[in-house]
Short mmCIF file of C-alpha atoms in Angstrom, two decimals:
data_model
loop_
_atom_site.label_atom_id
_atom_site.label_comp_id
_atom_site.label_asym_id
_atom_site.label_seq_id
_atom_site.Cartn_x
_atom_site.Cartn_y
_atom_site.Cartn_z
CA UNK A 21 89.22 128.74 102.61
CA UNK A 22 89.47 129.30 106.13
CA UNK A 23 86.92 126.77 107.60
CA UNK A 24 88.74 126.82 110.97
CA UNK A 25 88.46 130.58 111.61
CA UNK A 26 85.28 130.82 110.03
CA UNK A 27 84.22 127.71 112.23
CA UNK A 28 85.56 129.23 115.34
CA UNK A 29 83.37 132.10 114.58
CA UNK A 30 80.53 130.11 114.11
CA UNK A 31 81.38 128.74 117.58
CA UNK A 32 81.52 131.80 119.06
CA UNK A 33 78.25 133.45 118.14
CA UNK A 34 76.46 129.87 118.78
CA UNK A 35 77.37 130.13 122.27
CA UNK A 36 76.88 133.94 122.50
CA UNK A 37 73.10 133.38 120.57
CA UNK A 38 72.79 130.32 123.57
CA UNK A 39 73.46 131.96 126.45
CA UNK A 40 71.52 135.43 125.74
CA UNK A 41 68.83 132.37 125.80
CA UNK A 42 69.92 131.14 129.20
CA UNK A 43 70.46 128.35 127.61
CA UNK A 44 74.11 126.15 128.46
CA UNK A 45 73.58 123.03 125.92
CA UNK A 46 73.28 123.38 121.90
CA UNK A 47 72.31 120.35 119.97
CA UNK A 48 71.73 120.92 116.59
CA UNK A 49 73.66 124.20 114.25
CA UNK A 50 72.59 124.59 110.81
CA UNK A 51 75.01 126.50 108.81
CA UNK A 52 73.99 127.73 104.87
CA UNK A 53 77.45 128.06 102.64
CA UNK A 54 76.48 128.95 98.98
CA UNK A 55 77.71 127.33 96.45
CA UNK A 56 79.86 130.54 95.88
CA UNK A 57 81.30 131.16 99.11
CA UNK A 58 84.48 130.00 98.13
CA UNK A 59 84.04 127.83 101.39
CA UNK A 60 84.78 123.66 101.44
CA UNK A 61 81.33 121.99 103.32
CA UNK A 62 83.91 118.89 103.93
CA UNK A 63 86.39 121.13 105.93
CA UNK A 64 83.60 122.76 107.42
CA UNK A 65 82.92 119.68 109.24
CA UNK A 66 86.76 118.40 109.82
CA UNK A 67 86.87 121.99 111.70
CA UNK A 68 83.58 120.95 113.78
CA UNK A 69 84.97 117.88 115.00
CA UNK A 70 88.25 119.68 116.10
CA UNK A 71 86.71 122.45 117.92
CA UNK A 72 83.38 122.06 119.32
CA UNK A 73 84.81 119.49 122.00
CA UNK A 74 84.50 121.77 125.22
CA UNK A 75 82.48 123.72 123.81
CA UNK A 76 78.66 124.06 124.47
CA UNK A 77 78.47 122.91 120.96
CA UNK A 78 80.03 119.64 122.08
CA UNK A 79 78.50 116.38 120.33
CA UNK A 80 76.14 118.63 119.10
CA UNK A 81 74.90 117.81 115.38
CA UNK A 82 76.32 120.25 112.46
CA UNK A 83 73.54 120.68 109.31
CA UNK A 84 75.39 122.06 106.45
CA UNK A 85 72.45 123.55 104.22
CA UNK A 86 74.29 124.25 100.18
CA UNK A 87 72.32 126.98 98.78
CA UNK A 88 72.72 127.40 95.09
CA UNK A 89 73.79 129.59 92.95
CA UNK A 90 70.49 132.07 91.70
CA UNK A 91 70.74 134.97 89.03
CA UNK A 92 68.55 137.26 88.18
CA UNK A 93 69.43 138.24 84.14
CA UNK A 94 69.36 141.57 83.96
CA UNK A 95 67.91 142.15 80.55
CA UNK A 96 64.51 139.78 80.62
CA UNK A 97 64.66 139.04 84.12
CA UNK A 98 64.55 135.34 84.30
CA UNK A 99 65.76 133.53 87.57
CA UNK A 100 68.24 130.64 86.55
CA UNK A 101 70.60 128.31 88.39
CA UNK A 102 73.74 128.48 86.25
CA UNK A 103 75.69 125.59 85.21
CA UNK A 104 79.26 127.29 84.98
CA UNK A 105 81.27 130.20 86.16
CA UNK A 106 79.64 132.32 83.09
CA UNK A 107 76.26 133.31 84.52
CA UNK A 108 74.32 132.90 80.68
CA UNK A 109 70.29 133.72 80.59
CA UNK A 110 68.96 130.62 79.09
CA UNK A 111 66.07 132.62 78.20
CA UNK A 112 67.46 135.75 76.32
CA UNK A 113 71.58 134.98 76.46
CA UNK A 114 72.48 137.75 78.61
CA UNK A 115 75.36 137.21 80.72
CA UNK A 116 75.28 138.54 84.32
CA UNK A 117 77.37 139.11 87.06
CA UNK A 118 74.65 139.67 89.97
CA UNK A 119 74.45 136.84 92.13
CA UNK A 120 71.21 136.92 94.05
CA UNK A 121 71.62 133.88 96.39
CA UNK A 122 74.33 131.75 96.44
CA UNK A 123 77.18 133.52 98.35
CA UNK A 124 75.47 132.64 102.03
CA UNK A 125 78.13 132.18 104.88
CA UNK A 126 75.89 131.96 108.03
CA UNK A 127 74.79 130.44 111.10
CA UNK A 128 71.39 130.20 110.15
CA UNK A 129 69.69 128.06 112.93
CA UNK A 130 70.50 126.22 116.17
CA UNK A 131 68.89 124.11 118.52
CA UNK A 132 69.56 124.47 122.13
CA UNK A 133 68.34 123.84 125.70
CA UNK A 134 68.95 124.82 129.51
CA UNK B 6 69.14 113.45 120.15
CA UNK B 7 66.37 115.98 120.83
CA UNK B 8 63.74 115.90 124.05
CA UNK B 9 63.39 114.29 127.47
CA UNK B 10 63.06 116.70 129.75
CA UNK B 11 64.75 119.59 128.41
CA UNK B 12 63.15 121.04 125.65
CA UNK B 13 64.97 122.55 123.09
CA UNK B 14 64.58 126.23 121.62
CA UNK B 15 65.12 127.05 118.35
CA UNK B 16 67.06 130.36 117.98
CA UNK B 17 67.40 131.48 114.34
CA UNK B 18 70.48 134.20 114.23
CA UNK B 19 70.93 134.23 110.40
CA UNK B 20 74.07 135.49 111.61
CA UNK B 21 77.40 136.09 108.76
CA UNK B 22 80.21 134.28 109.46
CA UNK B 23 82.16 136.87 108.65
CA UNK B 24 80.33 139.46 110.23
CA UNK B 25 83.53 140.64 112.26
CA UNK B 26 85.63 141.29 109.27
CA UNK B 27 82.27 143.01 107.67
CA UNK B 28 81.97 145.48 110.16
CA UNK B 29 84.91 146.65 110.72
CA UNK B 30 85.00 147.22 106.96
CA UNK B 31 82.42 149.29 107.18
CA UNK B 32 83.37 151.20 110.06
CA UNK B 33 86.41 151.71 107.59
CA UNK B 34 84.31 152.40 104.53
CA UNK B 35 82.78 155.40 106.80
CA UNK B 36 86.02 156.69 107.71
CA UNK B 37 87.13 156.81 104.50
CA UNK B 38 83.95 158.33 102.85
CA UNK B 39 83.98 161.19 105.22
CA UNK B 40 87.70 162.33 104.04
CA UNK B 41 86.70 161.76 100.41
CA UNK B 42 89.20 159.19 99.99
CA UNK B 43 89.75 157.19 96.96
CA UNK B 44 90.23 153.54 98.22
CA UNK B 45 91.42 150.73 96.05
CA UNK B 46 92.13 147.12 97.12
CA UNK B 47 94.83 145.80 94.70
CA UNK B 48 94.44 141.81 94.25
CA UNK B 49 96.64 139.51 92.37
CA UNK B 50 98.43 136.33 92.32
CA UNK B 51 102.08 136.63 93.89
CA UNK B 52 104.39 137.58 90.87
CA UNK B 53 101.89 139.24 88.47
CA UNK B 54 103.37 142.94 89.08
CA UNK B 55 101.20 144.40 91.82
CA UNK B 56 104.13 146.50 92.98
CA UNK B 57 105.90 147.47 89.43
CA UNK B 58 102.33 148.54 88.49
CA UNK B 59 102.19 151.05 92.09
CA UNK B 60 105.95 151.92 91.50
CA UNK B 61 105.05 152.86 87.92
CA UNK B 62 101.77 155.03 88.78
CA UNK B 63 103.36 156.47 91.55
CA UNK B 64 106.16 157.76 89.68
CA UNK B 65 104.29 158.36 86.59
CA UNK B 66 100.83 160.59 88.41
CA UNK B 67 102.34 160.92 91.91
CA UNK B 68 102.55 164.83 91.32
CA UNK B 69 98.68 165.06 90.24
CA UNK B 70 97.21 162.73 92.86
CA UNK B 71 98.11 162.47 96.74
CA UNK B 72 98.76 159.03 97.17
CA UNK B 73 98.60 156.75 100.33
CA UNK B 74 100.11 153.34 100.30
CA UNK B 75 99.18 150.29 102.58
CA UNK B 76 101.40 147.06 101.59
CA UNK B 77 100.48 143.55 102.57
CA UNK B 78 103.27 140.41 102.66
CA UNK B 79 103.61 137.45 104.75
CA UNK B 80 107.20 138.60 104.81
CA UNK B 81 109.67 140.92 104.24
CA UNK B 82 109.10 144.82 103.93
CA UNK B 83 110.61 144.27 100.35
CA UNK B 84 107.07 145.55 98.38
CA UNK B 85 106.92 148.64 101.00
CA UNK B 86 110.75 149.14 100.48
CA UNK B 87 110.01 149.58 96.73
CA UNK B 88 106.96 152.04 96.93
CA UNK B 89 109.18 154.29 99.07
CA UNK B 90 111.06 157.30 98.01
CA UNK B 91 108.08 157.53 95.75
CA UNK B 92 106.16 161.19 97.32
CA UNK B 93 103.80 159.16 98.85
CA UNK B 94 103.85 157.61 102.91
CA UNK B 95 103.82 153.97 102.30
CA UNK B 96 102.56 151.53 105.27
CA UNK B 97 103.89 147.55 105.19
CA UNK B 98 101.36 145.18 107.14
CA UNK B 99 103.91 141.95 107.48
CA UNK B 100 101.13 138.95 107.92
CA UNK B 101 103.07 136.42 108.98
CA UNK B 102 101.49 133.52 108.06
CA UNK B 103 98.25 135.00 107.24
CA UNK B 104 97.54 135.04 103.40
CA UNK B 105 94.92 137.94 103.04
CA UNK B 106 94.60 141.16 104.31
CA UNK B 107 91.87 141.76 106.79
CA UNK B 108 89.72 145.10 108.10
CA UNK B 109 90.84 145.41 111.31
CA UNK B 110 94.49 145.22 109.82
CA UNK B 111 93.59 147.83 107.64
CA UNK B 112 91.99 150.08 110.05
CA UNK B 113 95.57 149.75 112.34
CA UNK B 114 97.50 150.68 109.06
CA UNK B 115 95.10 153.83 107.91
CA UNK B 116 95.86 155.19 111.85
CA UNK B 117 99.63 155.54 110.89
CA UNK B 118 98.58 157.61 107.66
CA UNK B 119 97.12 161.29 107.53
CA UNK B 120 94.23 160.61 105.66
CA UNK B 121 93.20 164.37 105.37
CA UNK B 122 96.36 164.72 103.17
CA UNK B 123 95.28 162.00 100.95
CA UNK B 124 93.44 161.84 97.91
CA UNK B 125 93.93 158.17 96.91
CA UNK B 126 94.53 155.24 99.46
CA UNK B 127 96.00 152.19 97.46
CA UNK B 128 95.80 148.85 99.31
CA UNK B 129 98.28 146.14 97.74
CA UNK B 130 96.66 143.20 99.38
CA UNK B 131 98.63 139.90 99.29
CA UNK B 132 99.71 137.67 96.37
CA UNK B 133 96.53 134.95 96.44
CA UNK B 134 93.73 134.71 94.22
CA UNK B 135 91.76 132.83 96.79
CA UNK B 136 91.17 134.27 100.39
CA UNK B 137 91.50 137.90 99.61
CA UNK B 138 88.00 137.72 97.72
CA UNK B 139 86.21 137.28 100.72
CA UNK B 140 87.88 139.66 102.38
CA UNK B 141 86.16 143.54 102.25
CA UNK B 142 88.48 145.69 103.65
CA UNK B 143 86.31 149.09 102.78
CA UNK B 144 87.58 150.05 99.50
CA UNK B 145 85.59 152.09 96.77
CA UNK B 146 86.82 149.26 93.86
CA UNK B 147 88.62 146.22 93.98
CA UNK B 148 91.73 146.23 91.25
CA UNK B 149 92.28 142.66 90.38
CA UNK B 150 95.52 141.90 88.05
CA UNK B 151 96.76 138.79 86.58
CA UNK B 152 99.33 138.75 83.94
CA UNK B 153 99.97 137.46 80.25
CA UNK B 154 102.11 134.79 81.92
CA UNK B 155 99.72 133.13 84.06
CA UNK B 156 97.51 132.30 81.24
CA UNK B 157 94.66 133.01 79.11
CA UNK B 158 92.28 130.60 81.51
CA UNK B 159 93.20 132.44 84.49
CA UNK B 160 89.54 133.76 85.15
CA UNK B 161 88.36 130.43 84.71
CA UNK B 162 90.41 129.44 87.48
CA UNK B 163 89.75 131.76 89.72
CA UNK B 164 85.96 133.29 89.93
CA UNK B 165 84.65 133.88 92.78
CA UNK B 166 87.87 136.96 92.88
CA UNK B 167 87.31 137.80 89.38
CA UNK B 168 83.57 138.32 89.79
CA UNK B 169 84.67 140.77 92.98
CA UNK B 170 86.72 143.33 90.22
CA UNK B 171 85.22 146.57 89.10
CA UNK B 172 88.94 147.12 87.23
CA UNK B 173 90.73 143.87 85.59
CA UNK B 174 94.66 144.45 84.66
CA UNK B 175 96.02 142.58 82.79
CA UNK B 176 99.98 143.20 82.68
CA UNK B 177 102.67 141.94 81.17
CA UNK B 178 101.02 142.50 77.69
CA UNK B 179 104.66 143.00 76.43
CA UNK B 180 105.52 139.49 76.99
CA UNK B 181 102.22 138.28 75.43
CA UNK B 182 104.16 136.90 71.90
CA UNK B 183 106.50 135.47 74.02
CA UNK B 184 104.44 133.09 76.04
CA UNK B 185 102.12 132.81 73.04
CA UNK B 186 99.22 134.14 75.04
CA UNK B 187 95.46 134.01 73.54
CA UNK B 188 93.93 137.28 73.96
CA UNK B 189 90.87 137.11 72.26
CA UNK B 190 90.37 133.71 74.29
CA UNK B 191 91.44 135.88 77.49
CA UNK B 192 88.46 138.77 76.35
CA UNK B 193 85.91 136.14 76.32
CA UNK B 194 86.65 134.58 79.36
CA UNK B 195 86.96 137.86 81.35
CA UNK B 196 83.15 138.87 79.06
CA UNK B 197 81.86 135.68 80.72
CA UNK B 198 83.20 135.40 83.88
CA UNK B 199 83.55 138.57 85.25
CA UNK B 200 81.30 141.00 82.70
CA UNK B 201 81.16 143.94 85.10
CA UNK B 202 84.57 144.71 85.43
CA UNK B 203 86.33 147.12 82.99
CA UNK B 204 89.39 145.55 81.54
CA UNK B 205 92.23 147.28 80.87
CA UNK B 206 95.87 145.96 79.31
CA UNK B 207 99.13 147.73 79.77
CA UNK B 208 102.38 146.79 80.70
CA UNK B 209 103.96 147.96 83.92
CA UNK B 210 107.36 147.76 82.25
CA UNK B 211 106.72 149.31 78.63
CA UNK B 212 103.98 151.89 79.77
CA UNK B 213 101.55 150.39 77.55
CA UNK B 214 98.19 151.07 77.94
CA UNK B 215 99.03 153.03 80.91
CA UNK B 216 97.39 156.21 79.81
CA UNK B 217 94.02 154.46 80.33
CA UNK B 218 94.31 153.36 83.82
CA UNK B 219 95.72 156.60 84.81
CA UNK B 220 92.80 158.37 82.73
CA UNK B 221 90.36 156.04 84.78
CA UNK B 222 92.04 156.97 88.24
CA UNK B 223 91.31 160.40 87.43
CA UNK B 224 87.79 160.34 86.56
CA UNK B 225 87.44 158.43 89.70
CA UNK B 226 89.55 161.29 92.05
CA UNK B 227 87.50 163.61 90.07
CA UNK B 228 83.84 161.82 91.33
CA UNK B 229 85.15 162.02 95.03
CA UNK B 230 86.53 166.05 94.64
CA UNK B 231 82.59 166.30 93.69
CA UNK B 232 81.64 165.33 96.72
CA UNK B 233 83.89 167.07 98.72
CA UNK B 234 82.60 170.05 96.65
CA UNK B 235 79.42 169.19 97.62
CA UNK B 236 79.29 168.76 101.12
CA UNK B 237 81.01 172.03 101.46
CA UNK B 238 78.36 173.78 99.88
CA UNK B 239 75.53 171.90 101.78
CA UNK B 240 76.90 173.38 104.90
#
C-alpha cells in the first residue's frame, strides 16, 4: 500500500534527521511496520533500491523491524498476540478491537556519519 | 559497513511515516471542532452505494440537518453531479490516479465550503477498501459500507478498514435473497472482526432500515449542538 510514497517519506526525514546532525552519509535505517500497517516489508525494500540511489541514503543498509500484533483484552486484561483478524482473549474469550502495538509505520533508527 | 575513520551516530527519530498526512489531519480535526462540525469519512468499495446512500439522506433529512458534501473520484464529477440539487454545497476532489483521499486534499476542499453554515460535513472518500484506512483525514467517525452483493466474508477480507469503522452499513439488504447472502454468517464476522463498530442494515433503494442511521446522525448532531451550547455559556 503505498511503499513508494511512504518510502520517499522515509527518505526525506532520514536526510532531514542527518543533516540537523551535520552529518552528509547514512548507513544503516531501521524502519518498524506492524504487522497491521497494511504495509508490504517486500515492497518496502523494492522502493529502497529504486530511490535511495542519489540520495544520502545511497548503498546504505535498510533494517525492516515486523512488530506484532499485541492486544490488551479488555475484560481480564491479558496481553496476547492474536492468531487471526478476530482479536479473541485466550484467557477469558473476549473479543477486542484495541490494538496496542502492531500498527507501527516509522523510521525508528538510523546510522549516519560526517 | 560501519567504522574507519568516520564514526557513525546513531539518531533515533521514531518518526511516522505518515506523519505529513497526520498532521494536517489534525490541523483539520481542529478546524472542524471549533465550528462544531459533524465530520464523517464515508469508505466503501467502488459500487457498494456510497452515493445512493448520500442522495437518499440528503433528500430524506436534508431539511433537519445542514449538510456539507466533499466527493472523492479518480474521475469524472459524476458522484458530485448526483449529490447536487440536493440543499446542500457539494465539493468533487477528482484524484486522478490517486486512490484515497488525503488531508491536505481535504483541507483545500473544506476552504471552498462555509463551514459556519454547516452542521454535518460528509466526506465520500474513494471506492477502495485498502488505502483509504490509513488515511485520517480529521473526521469525528469513519462510515464504512459494503453491500449484500459483495459477500458475507467481506470483513474477512478486508480488516485493517473494517477495524477503522465506528458505523458499518451494510446496503443492499433488499437484494440479500437474491444473491443468497448469509447474514447471520455476515453478524459474526463483523462481531469478530470489527466489534466496536455499530452495524446498521438498510437499503439505500427501499428505505429500509433507514430510520436508524438517520436516528444515529441525529444523536450525533445533537452531541456537537451540546458543545456549541456549551462553549457559549463558558464565555
Amino acid at each position: 500500500m503505498h511503499e513508494l510514497s511512504l518510502m520517499e517519506s522515509a527518505l526525506q526525514i532520514a536526510e532531514d534527521e542527518a543533516r540537523r546532525s551535520a552529518a552528509r552519509r547514512i548507513h544503516r535505517l531501521t524502519l518498524r511496520i506492524g504487522e497491521m500497517s497494511g504495509v508490504v516489508p517486500e515492497a518496502l525494500t523494492f522502493a529502497f533500491e529504486a530511490l535511495a540511489p542519489g540520495t544520502m541514503a545511497e548503498g546504505a543498509e535498510l533494517v525492516l523491524e515486523t512488530m506484532p500484533v499485541q492486544c490488551r483484552c479488555r475484560s481480564c486484561g491479558t496481553d496476547f498476540h492474536p492468531a487471526t483478524a478476530i482479536y479473541e482473549c485466550p484467557a477469558c474469550g473476549q473479543v477486542s478491537a484495541q490494538i496496542e502495538r502492531g500498527q507501527e509505520l516509522e523510521l525508528a533508527s538510523l546510522e549516519v556519519s560526517r | 559497513m560501519i567504522g574507519s575513520e568516520n564514526s557513525t551516530q546513531l539518531l533515533s527519530p521514531h518518526a511516522a511515516l505518515l506523519k505529513r498526512n497526520d498532521r494536517e489531519a489534525e490541523r483539520n480535526r481542529g478546524l472542524f471542532y471549533s465550528k462544531n462540525l459533524l465530520v464523517l469519512n464515508v469508505l466503501s468499495s467502488p459500487g457498494s452505494g456510497k452515493t445512493r446512500l448520500l442522495e437518499r439522506t440528503l433528500s430524506d433529512v436534508g431539511a433537519r440537518f445542514r449538510f456539507g458534501v466533499i466527493v472523492g473520484d479518480l474521475q469524472t464529477d459524476n458522484d458530485a453531479r448526483r449529490l447536487s440539487g440536493r440543499g446542500a454545497p457539494v465539493v468533487p476532489i477528482t484524484t486522478g490516479t490517486v486512490c484515497h483521499l488525503e488531508s491536505a486534499m481535504i483541507a483545500r476542499a473544506a476552504e471552498q465550503l462555509d463551514l459556519d453554515a454547516l452542521d454535518v460535513l460528509v466526506i465520500e472518500n474513494v471506492g477502495n477498501l485498502v488505502c483509504p484506512a490509513r488515511f485520517d483525514l480529521g473526521e469525528d467517525f469513519r462510515i464504512v459500507l459494503f453491500s449484500t452483493t459483495e459477500g458475507e466474508d467481506k470483513p474477512l477480507k478486508y480488516p485493517l478498514m473494517f477495524k477503522t469503522a465506528d458505523v458499518v452499513l451494510l446496503n443492499k439488504i433488499d437484494l440479500a435473497e437474491a444473491v443468497d447472502f448469509d447474514s447471520v454468517s455476515a453478524s459474526a464476522n463483523l462481531a469478530g472482526v470489527a466489534p466496536q463498530a455499530t452495524v446498521m442494515s438498510v437499503s439505500a433503494r427501499t428505505g429500509a432500515g433507514l430510520p436508524e442511521w438517520y436516528r444515529w446522525l441525529e444523536e450525533r448532531v445533537a452531541a456537537k449542538r451540546v458543545n456549541r451550547s456549551e462553549a457559549t455559556v463558558r464565555r
